[in-house]
Amino acid sequence: MKTVLFDLFETLVSHFDPAWEPPLRSTAERLGVEQTFYDAHWGRFDKDWQAGTIEHYEQALGELCAAAGVQPDARVLAELRQEYIAYAARTAFVEPAPEIVEMLTALKSVGVKLGVVTNANNLDTAPWAQYELAPFFDVFVASHQVRLLKPEPKIYELACQRLRIEAGEAVFVGDGESNELWGASEAGLEAFWCTWFLDRWPEGIRPNGFPGDDWRQYPSQSESPYKRLYRPEDLLITILS
């Protein structure tokens, strides 16, 4: 085994916040957009932001407002941007979980190349370069930078090209969001479903769902089509033993 490619969120870091409570006013309300319109259309603008066709959060929100026939308040847009950044800082990019550090250390100690392939916008990835886990990785492929989104096989192929390996020499490890495990398999990588962070989320509201992901949303009721890794240690046992 030469290479392991990892998803980022809910795989290496997590947005789960047990203390989270709904805000007093929703993003839609603060923008002056009907909640039903926001719920129906925000996903499209968010995906364009992750794909790099929209460059900034304020632009994505502004285009949503334009579609709704609403003029956004620049002050509100700036506030929402700062809140987005603060949320990542207090959840995902905190001190890494010790078991994640131990897993990455073990893989590097035996010469395994490591990469990240993530669907993420510019604000999501901004803290990465200075983050404690970054030095473990040989490549970091973010969707907004390469204008490819998982589960498109090309984004995995691009990571392999940058590492100068064939897809069959790598495995992909992720929480399954956005049907990423299917995409990895289509690209020729062996895919593993990790749930060490995902299992913190209540069943049915796990992030970045997609049609047909009952096995991911309700694992107590459905069988996964991918080998499940409950702990980071399970990956080491699987690929190094």
Short mmCIF file of C-alpha atoms in Angstrom, two decimals:
data_model
loop_
_atom_site.label_atom_id
_atom_site.label_comp_id
_atom_site.label_asym_id
_atom_site.label_seq_id
_atom_site.Cartn_x
_atom_site.Cartn_y
_atom_site.Cartn_z
CA MET A 1 0.00 0.00 0.00
CA LYS A 2 1.59 3.25 -1.17
CA THR A 3 -1.04 5.91 -0.58
CA VAL A 4 -4.08 6.81 1.49
CA LEU A 5 -6.35 9.63 0.39
CA PHE A 6 -8.59 11.08 3.08
CA ASP A 7 -11.69 13.20 3.06
CA LEU A 8 -11.30 16.21 5.38
CA PHE A 9 -14.50 16.99 7.28
CA GLU A 10 -15.90 14.24 9.52
CA THR A 11 -12.82 12.19 8.64
CA LEU A 12 -9.77 14.13 9.84
CA VAL A 13 -11.66 16.91 11.62
CA SER A 14 -15.30 17.35 12.62
CA HIS A 15 -17.88 20.11 12.61
CA PHE A 16 -19.94 18.33 15.26
CA ASP A 17 -20.74 20.65 18.15
CA PRO A 18 -22.68 19.04 21.02
CA ALA A 19 -23.46 22.48 22.43
CA TRP A 20 -24.93 23.82 19.19
CA GLU A 21 -28.32 25.51 19.40
CA PRO A 22 -30.35 27.07 16.59
CA PRO A 23 -29.69 30.80 16.28
CA LEU A 24 -32.39 33.23 17.36
CA ARG A 25 -32.68 34.38 13.75
CA SER A 26 -31.95 32.10 10.80
CA THR A 27 -29.66 33.05 7.93
CA ALA A 28 -32.72 33.32 5.69
CA GLU A 29 -34.47 35.72 8.05
CA ARG A 30 -31.40 37.91 8.37
CA LEU A 31 -31.11 38.08 4.59
CA GLY A 32 -34.79 38.87 4.20
CA VAL A 33 -35.41 35.68 2.21
CA GLU A 34 -38.32 33.31 2.79
CA GLN A 35 -37.12 30.23 4.68
CA THR A 36 -38.74 27.88 2.17
CA PHE A 37 -36.92 29.61 -0.69
CA TYR A 38 -33.62 29.45 1.19
CA ASP A 39 -34.06 25.76 1.98
CA ALA A 40 -34.93 24.96 -1.63
CA HIS A 41 -32.15 26.94 -3.31
CA TRP A 42 -29.16 27.47 -0.99
CA GLY A 43 -27.71 24.04 -1.73
CA ARG A 44 -27.17 25.02 -5.38
CA PHE A 45 -25.27 28.19 -4.53
CA ASP A 46 -23.30 26.41 -1.82
CA LYS A 47 -22.25 23.73 -4.30
CA ASP A 48 -21.16 26.40 -6.80
CA TRP A 49 -19.10 27.99 -4.03
CA GLN A 50 -17.44 24.66 -3.27
CA ALA A 51 -16.81 24.14 -6.99
CA GLY A 52 -15.10 27.51 -7.31
CA THR A 53 -17.56 28.96 -9.81
CA ILE A 54 -18.62 31.29 -6.99
CA GLU A 55 -15.54 32.64 -5.22
CA HIS A 56 -16.81 34.06 -1.94
CA TYR A 57 -19.51 33.49 0.68
CA GLU A 58 -20.86 37.01 0.24
CA GLN A 59 -21.17 36.39 -3.50
CA ALA A 60 -23.03 33.13 -2.93
CA LEU A 61 -25.43 34.80 -0.49
CA GLY A 62 -25.83 37.76 -2.84
CA GLU A 63 -26.74 35.52 -5.76
CA LEU A 64 -29.27 33.70 -3.58
CA CYS A 65 -30.82 37.03 -2.62
CA ALA A 66 -30.90 38.15 -6.26
CA ALA A 67 -32.71 34.95 -7.20
CA ALA A 68 -35.24 35.71 -4.46
CA GLY A 69 -35.64 39.31 -5.59
CA VAL A 70 -34.11 40.69 -2.39
CA GLN A 71 -31.40 43.32 -1.98
CA PRO A 72 -28.93 42.03 0.65
CA ASP A 73 -27.57 44.24 3.40
CA ALA A 74 -23.77 44.46 3.10
CA ARG A 75 -23.46 44.63 6.89
CA VAL A 76 -25.40 41.39 7.29
CA LEU A 77 -23.27 39.67 4.64
CA ALA A 78 -20.10 40.68 6.50
CA GLU A 79 -21.53 39.44 9.81
CA LEU A 80 -22.48 36.08 8.31
CA ARG A 81 -18.99 35.68 6.88
CA GLN A 82 -17.36 36.28 10.25
CA GLU A 83 -19.76 33.84 11.92
CA TYR A 84 -18.95 31.19 9.33
CA ILE A 85 -15.22 31.59 10.02
CA ALA A 86 -15.78 31.50 13.80
CA TYR A 87 -17.82 28.29 13.56
CA ALA A 88 -14.99 26.45 11.80
CA ALA A 89 -12.47 27.79 14.30
CA ARG A 90 -14.37 26.48 17.32
CA THR A 91 -15.34 23.12 15.82
CA ALA A 92 -13.24 21.66 13.02
CA PHE A 93 -9.89 23.37 13.43
CA VAL A 94 -9.31 22.84 17.11
CA GLU A 95 -6.63 20.59 18.59
CA PRO A 96 -6.61 17.38 16.51
CA ALA A 97 -8.00 14.21 18.02
CA PRO A 98 -5.06 12.19 19.45
CA GLU A 99 -6.20 9.03 17.66
CA ILE A 100 -6.06 10.85 14.32
CA VAL A 101 -2.51 12.04 15.00
CA GLU A 102 -1.50 8.52 16.02
CA MET A 103 -2.98 7.05 12.84
CA LEU A 104 -1.23 9.54 10.56
CA THR A 105 2.06 9.13 12.43
CA ALA A 106 1.89 5.37 12.03
CA LEU A 107 1.17 5.61 8.30
CA LYS A 108 4.00 8.05 7.65
CA SER A 109 6.42 5.96 9.69
CA VAL A 110 6.11 3.12 7.17
CA GLY A 111 6.41 5.36 4.12
CA VAL A 112 2.75 5.67 3.13
CA LYS A 113 1.99 8.78 1.09
CA LEU A 114 -0.98 10.79 2.33
CA GLY A 115 -3.40 13.10 0.57
CA VAL A 116 -6.59 15.00 1.22
CA VAL A 117 -9.44 15.27 -1.27
CA THR A 118 -12.19 17.56 -0.02
CA ASN A 119 -15.32 19.29 -1.21
CA ALA A 120 -14.76 22.66 0.37
CA ASN A 121 -14.97 26.38 -0.28
CA ASN A 122 -12.27 28.96 0.32
CA LEU A 123 -13.37 29.69 3.91
CA ASP A 124 -13.50 25.98 4.77
CA THR A 125 -9.89 25.44 3.73
CA ALA A 126 -8.37 28.76 4.83
CA PRO A 127 -7.14 27.41 8.23
CA TRP A 128 -5.61 24.26 6.74
CA ALA A 129 -2.12 25.55 5.84
CA GLN A 130 -1.39 26.45 9.48
CA TYR A 131 -3.20 23.48 10.99
CA GLU A 132 -1.31 20.88 13.00
CA LEU A 133 -2.26 18.01 10.67
CA ALA A 134 -1.16 19.70 7.44
CA PRO A 135 2.53 18.61 7.56
CA PHE A 136 1.51 14.94 7.44
CA PHE A 137 0.13 15.32 3.92
CA ASP A 138 1.86 15.24 0.55
CA VAL A 139 -1.05 16.72 -1.42
CA PHE A 140 -4.17 18.70 -0.57
CA VAL A 141 -6.85 18.82 -3.27
CA ALA A 142 -9.74 21.18 -2.55
CA SER A 143 -12.72 21.31 -4.88
CA HIS A 144 -12.89 25.09 -5.06
CA GLN A 145 -9.27 25.26 -6.23
CA VAL A 146 -9.47 22.56 -8.92
CA ARG A 147 -13.11 23.16 -9.91
CA LEU A 148 -14.03 19.52 -9.47
CA LEU A 149 -16.41 18.08 -6.90
CA LYS A 150 -16.62 14.65 -5.38
CA PRO A 151 -17.98 12.23 -6.46
CA GLU A 152 -16.50 13.12 -9.89
CA PRO A 153 -13.81 10.49 -10.49
CA LYS A 154 -11.51 13.14 -11.97
CA ILE A 155 -10.86 14.76 -8.59
CA TYR A 156 -9.45 11.49 -7.20
CA GLU A 157 -7.50 10.89 -10.39
CA LEU A 158 -6.01 14.37 -10.06
CA ALA A 159 -4.80 13.61 -6.53
CA CYS A 160 -3.21 10.39 -7.76
CA GLN A 161 -1.51 12.22 -10.62
CA ARG A 162 -0.04 14.76 -8.22
CA LEU A 163 1.31 11.90 -6.11
CA ARG A 164 2.59 10.13 -9.24
CA ILE A 165 0.77 6.92 -8.49
CA GLU A 166 -1.89 4.79 -10.14
CA ALA A 167 -5.37 4.77 -8.63
CA GLY A 168 -5.04 1.08 -7.84
CA GLU A 169 -2.14 1.88 -5.52
CA ALA A 170 -4.33 4.02 -3.24
CA VAL A 171 -7.28 3.72 -0.92
CA PHE A 172 -9.79 6.42 -0.06
CA VAL A 173 -11.13 6.95 3.46
CA GLY A 174 -14.14 9.13 4.12
CA ASP A 175 -17.39 9.50 6.00
CA GLY A 176 -19.31 8.95 2.76
CA GLU A 177 -20.66 12.47 2.30
CA SER A 178 -21.71 13.56 -1.19
CA ASN A 179 -21.45 9.94 -2.40
CA GLU A 180 -17.66 10.26 -2.26
CA LEU A 181 -17.04 6.55 -1.69
CA TRP A 182 -18.81 5.66 -4.92
CA GLY A 183 -16.71 8.27 -6.74
CA ALA A 184 -13.50 6.87 -5.32
CA SER A 185 -14.48 3.36 -6.38
CA GLU A 186 -15.32 4.59 -9.89
CA ALA A 187 -11.86 6.15 -10.08
CA GLY A 188 -10.27 2.79 -9.22
CA LEU A 189 -9.49 3.29 -5.52
CA GLU A 190 -10.58 0.95 -2.78
CA ALA A 191 -13.01 2.90 -0.59
CA PHE A 192 -13.45 2.64 3.18
CA TRP A 193 -16.27 4.18 5.19
CA CYS A 194 -15.01 5.76 8.42
CA THR A 195 -17.55 6.60 11.11
CA TRP A 196 -15.35 7.62 14.04
CA PHE A 197 -16.66 11.21 13.82
CA LEU A 198 -19.89 10.54 11.93
CA ASP A 199 -21.22 8.36 14.76
CA ARG A 200 -21.37 11.47 16.96
CA TRP A 201 -24.17 12.81 14.76
CA PRO A 202 -27.75 11.65 15.36
CA GLU A 203 -29.08 9.27 12.76
CA GLY A 204 -31.04 10.95 9.99
CA ILE A 205 -29.34 14.37 10.17
CA ARG A 206 -25.81 13.47 9.20
CA PRO A 207 -24.23 16.22 7.08
CA ASN A 208 -23.96 16.32 3.29
CA GLY A 209 -26.45 13.59 2.56
CA PHE A 210 -27.45 12.47 -0.91
CA PRO A 211 -30.22 10.37 -2.49
CA GLY A 212 -29.78 6.73 -1.55
CA ASP A 213 -27.62 7.25 1.54
CA ASP A 214 -29.91 5.45 3.98
CA TRP A 215 -26.98 3.18 4.84
CA ARG A 216 -25.10 6.29 5.99
CA GLN A 217 -27.96 8.11 7.67
CA TYR A 218 -29.40 5.07 9.45
CA PRO A 219 -26.56 2.57 9.91
CA SER A 220 -28.43 0.79 12.68
CA GLN A 221 -31.09 -0.14 10.12
CA SER A 222 -29.11 -0.52 6.89
CA GLU A 223 -26.06 -2.42 5.70
CA SER A 224 -23.21 -0.39 4.22
CA PRO A 225 -21.90 -1.29 0.76
CA TYR A 226 -18.41 -0.31 1.98
CA LYS A 227 -16.14 -1.71 4.66
CA ARG A 228 -16.77 0.28 7.82
CA LEU A 229 -13.99 1.63 10.01
CA TYR A 230 -15.20 2.50 13.49
CA ARG A 231 -11.86 3.78 14.80
CA PRO A 232 -8.72 5.21 13.19
CA GLU A 233 -6.92 2.14 14.49
CA ASP A 234 -9.15 0.01 12.25
CA LEU A 235 -7.56 1.57 9.17
CA LEU A 236 -4.09 0.62 10.35
CA ILE A 237 -5.22 -2.95 11.05
CA THR A 238 -6.88 -3.17 7.63
CA ILE A 239 -4.14 -1.86 5.37
CA LEU A 240 -0.92 -2.52 7.29
CA SER A 241 -1.50 -5.99 8.71
#
